[in-house]
mmCIF file of C-alpha atoms in Angstrom:
data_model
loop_
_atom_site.group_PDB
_atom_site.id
_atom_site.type_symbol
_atom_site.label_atom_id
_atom_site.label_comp_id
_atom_site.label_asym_id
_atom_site.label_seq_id
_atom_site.Cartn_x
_atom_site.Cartn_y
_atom_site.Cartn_z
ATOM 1 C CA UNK A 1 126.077 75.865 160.065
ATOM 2 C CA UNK A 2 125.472 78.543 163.109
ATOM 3 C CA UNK A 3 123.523 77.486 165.567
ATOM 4 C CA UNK A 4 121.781 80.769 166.935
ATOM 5 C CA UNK A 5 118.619 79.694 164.628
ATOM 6 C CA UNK A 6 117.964 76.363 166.697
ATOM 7 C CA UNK A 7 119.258 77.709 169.825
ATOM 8 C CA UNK A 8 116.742 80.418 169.834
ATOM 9 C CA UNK A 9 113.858 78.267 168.409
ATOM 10 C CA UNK A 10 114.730 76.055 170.885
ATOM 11 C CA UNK A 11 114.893 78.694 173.626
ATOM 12 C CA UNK A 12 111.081 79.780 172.620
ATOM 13 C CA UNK A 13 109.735 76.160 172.561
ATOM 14 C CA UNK A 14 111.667 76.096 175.993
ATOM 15 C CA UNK A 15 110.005 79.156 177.490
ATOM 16 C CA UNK A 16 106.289 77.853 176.520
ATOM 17 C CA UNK A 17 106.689 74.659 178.136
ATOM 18 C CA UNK A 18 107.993 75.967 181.187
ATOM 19 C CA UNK A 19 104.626 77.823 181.254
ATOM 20 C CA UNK A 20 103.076 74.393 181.389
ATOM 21 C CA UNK A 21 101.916 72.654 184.294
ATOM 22 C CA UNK A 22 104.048 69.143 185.858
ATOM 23 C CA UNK A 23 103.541 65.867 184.977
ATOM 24 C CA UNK A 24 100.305 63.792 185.794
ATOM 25 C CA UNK A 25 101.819 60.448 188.339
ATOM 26 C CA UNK A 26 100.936 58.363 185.332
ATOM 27 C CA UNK A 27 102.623 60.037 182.830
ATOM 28 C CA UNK A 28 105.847 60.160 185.651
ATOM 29 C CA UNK A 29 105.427 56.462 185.647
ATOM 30 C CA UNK A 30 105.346 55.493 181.887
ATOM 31 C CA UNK A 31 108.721 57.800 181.946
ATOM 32 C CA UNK A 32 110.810 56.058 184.253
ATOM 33 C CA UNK A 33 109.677 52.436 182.304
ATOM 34 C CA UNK A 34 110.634 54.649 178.855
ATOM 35 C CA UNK A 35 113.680 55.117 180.349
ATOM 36 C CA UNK A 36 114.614 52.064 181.488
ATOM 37 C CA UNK A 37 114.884 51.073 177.811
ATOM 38 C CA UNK A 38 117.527 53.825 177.234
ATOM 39 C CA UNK A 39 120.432 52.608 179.711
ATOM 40 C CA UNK A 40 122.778 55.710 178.454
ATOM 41 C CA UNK A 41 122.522 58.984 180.533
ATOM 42 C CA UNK A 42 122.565 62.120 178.253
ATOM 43 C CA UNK A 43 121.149 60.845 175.368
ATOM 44 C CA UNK A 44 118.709 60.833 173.150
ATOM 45 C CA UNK A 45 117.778 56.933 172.214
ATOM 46 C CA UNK A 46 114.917 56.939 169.187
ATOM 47 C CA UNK A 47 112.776 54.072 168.038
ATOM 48 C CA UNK A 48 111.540 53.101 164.666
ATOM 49 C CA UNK A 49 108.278 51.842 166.293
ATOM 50 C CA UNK A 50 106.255 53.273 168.670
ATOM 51 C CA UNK A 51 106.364 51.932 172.421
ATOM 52 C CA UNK A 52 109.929 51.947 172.373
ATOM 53 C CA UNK A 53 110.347 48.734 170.329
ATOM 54 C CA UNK A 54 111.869 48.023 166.756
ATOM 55 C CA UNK A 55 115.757 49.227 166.158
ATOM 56 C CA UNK A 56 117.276 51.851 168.494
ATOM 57 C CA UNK A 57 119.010 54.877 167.192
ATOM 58 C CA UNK A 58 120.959 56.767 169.944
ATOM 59 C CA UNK A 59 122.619 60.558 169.477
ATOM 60 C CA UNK A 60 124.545 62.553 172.214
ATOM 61 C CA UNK A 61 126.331 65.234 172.545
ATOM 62 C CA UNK A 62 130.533 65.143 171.743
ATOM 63 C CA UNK A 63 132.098 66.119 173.611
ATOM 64 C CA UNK A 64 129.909 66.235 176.834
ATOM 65 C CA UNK A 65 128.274 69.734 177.896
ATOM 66 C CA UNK A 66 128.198 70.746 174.834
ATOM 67 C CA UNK A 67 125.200 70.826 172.005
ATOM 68 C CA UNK A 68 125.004 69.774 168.408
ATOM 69 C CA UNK A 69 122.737 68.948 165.500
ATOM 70 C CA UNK A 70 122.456 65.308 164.314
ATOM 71 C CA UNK A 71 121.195 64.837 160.617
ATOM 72 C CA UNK A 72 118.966 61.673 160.698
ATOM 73 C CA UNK A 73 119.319 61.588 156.929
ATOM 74 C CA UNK A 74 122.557 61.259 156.677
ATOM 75 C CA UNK A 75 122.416 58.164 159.354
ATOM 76 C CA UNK A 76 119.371 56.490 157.978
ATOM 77 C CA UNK A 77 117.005 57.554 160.100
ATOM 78 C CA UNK A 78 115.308 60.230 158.035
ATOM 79 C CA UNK A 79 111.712 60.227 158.684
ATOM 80 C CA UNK A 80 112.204 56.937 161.004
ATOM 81 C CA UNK A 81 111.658 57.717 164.229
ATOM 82 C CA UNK A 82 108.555 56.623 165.953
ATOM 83 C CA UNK A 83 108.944 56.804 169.758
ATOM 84 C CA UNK A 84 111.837 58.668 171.796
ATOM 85 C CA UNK A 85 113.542 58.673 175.213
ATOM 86 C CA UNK A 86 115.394 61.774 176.477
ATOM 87 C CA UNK A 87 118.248 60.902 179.619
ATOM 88 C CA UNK A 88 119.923 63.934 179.519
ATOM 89 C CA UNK A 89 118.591 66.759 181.971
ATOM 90 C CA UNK A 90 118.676 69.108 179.329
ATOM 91 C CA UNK A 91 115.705 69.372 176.476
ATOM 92 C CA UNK A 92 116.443 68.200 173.391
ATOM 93 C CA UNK A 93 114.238 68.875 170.161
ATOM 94 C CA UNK A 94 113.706 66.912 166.813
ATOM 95 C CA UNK A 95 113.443 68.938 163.327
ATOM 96 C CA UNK A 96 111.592 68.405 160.205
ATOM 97 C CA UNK A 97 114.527 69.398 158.488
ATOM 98 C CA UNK A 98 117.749 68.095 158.244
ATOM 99 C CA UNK A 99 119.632 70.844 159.781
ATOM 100 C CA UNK A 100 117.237 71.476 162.983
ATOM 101 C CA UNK A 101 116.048 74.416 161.936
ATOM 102 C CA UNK A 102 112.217 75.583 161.923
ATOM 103 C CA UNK A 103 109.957 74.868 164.019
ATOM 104 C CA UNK A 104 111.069 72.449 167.235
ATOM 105 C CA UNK A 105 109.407 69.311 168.580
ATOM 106 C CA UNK A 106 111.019 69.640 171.983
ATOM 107 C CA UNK A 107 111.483 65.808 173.951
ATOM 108 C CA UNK A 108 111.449 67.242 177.602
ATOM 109 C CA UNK A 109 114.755 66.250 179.696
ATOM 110 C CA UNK A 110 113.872 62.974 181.126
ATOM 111 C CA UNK A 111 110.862 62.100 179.307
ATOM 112 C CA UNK A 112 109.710 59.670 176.546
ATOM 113 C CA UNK A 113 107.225 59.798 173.755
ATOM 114 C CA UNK A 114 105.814 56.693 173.189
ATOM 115 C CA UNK A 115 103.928 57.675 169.959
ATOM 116 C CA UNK A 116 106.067 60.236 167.805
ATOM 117 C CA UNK A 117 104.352 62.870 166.049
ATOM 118 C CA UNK A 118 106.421 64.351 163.837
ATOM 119 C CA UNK A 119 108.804 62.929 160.893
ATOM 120 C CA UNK A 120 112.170 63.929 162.143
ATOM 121 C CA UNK A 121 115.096 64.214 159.827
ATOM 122 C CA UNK A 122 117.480 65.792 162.492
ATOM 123 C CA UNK A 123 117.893 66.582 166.283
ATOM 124 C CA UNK A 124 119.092 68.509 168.518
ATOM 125 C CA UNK A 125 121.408 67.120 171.335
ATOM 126 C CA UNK A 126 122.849 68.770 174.330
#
């Protein structure tokens, strides 16, 4: 697989949110308890409930620094994932497909999604 597709879907889903304005306080707050639940730094830790709860999936880049696309399917996880946590300072993004590429659902660097919106069948991890 090449990876220019996701990189520059990702780099477009990047460039909109940067356009975005910060945080609300209570949204900064419900992200550090998120990711107190993920105790591993550069990763992405995924729930198959929402509110962080139910079994834990957790994907990160091998070797560290670099990025990589995780196929859900192939772990179980297709279409699982309810709620996410993001440690890593970098954005990561979950796919429809199972080869993240389309359209991203971008998981901001040290953020959480309590309530998942999208049925992910692969993500991508840097």
């Amino acid at each position: 697989m090449t990876t220019s597709k996701p990189i520059a879907a990702l780099a477009a889903a990047l460039l909109a949110l940067a356009a975005a304005p910060g945080a609300h306080a209570a949204t900064a707050v419900a992200d550090a308890e998120a990711l107190a639940t993920c105790e591993f730094a550069g990763t992405l830790c995924l729930w198959d409930r929402t509110g962080f709860t139910g079994t834990r999936f957790t994907a990160s880049p091998f070797p560290p620094g670099t990025a990589t696309c995780v196929d859900l399917v192939e772990h179980g996880w297709g279409e699982r994932a309810r709620s996410a946590v993001n440690t890593s300072t970098r954005t990561m993004a979950l796919f429809l497909t199972d080869d993240c590429t389309g359209h991203p659902y971008p998981v901001d660097a040290g953020s959480s999604q309590s309530e998942l919106t999208i049925a992910a069948n692969s993500a991508w991890v840097q």
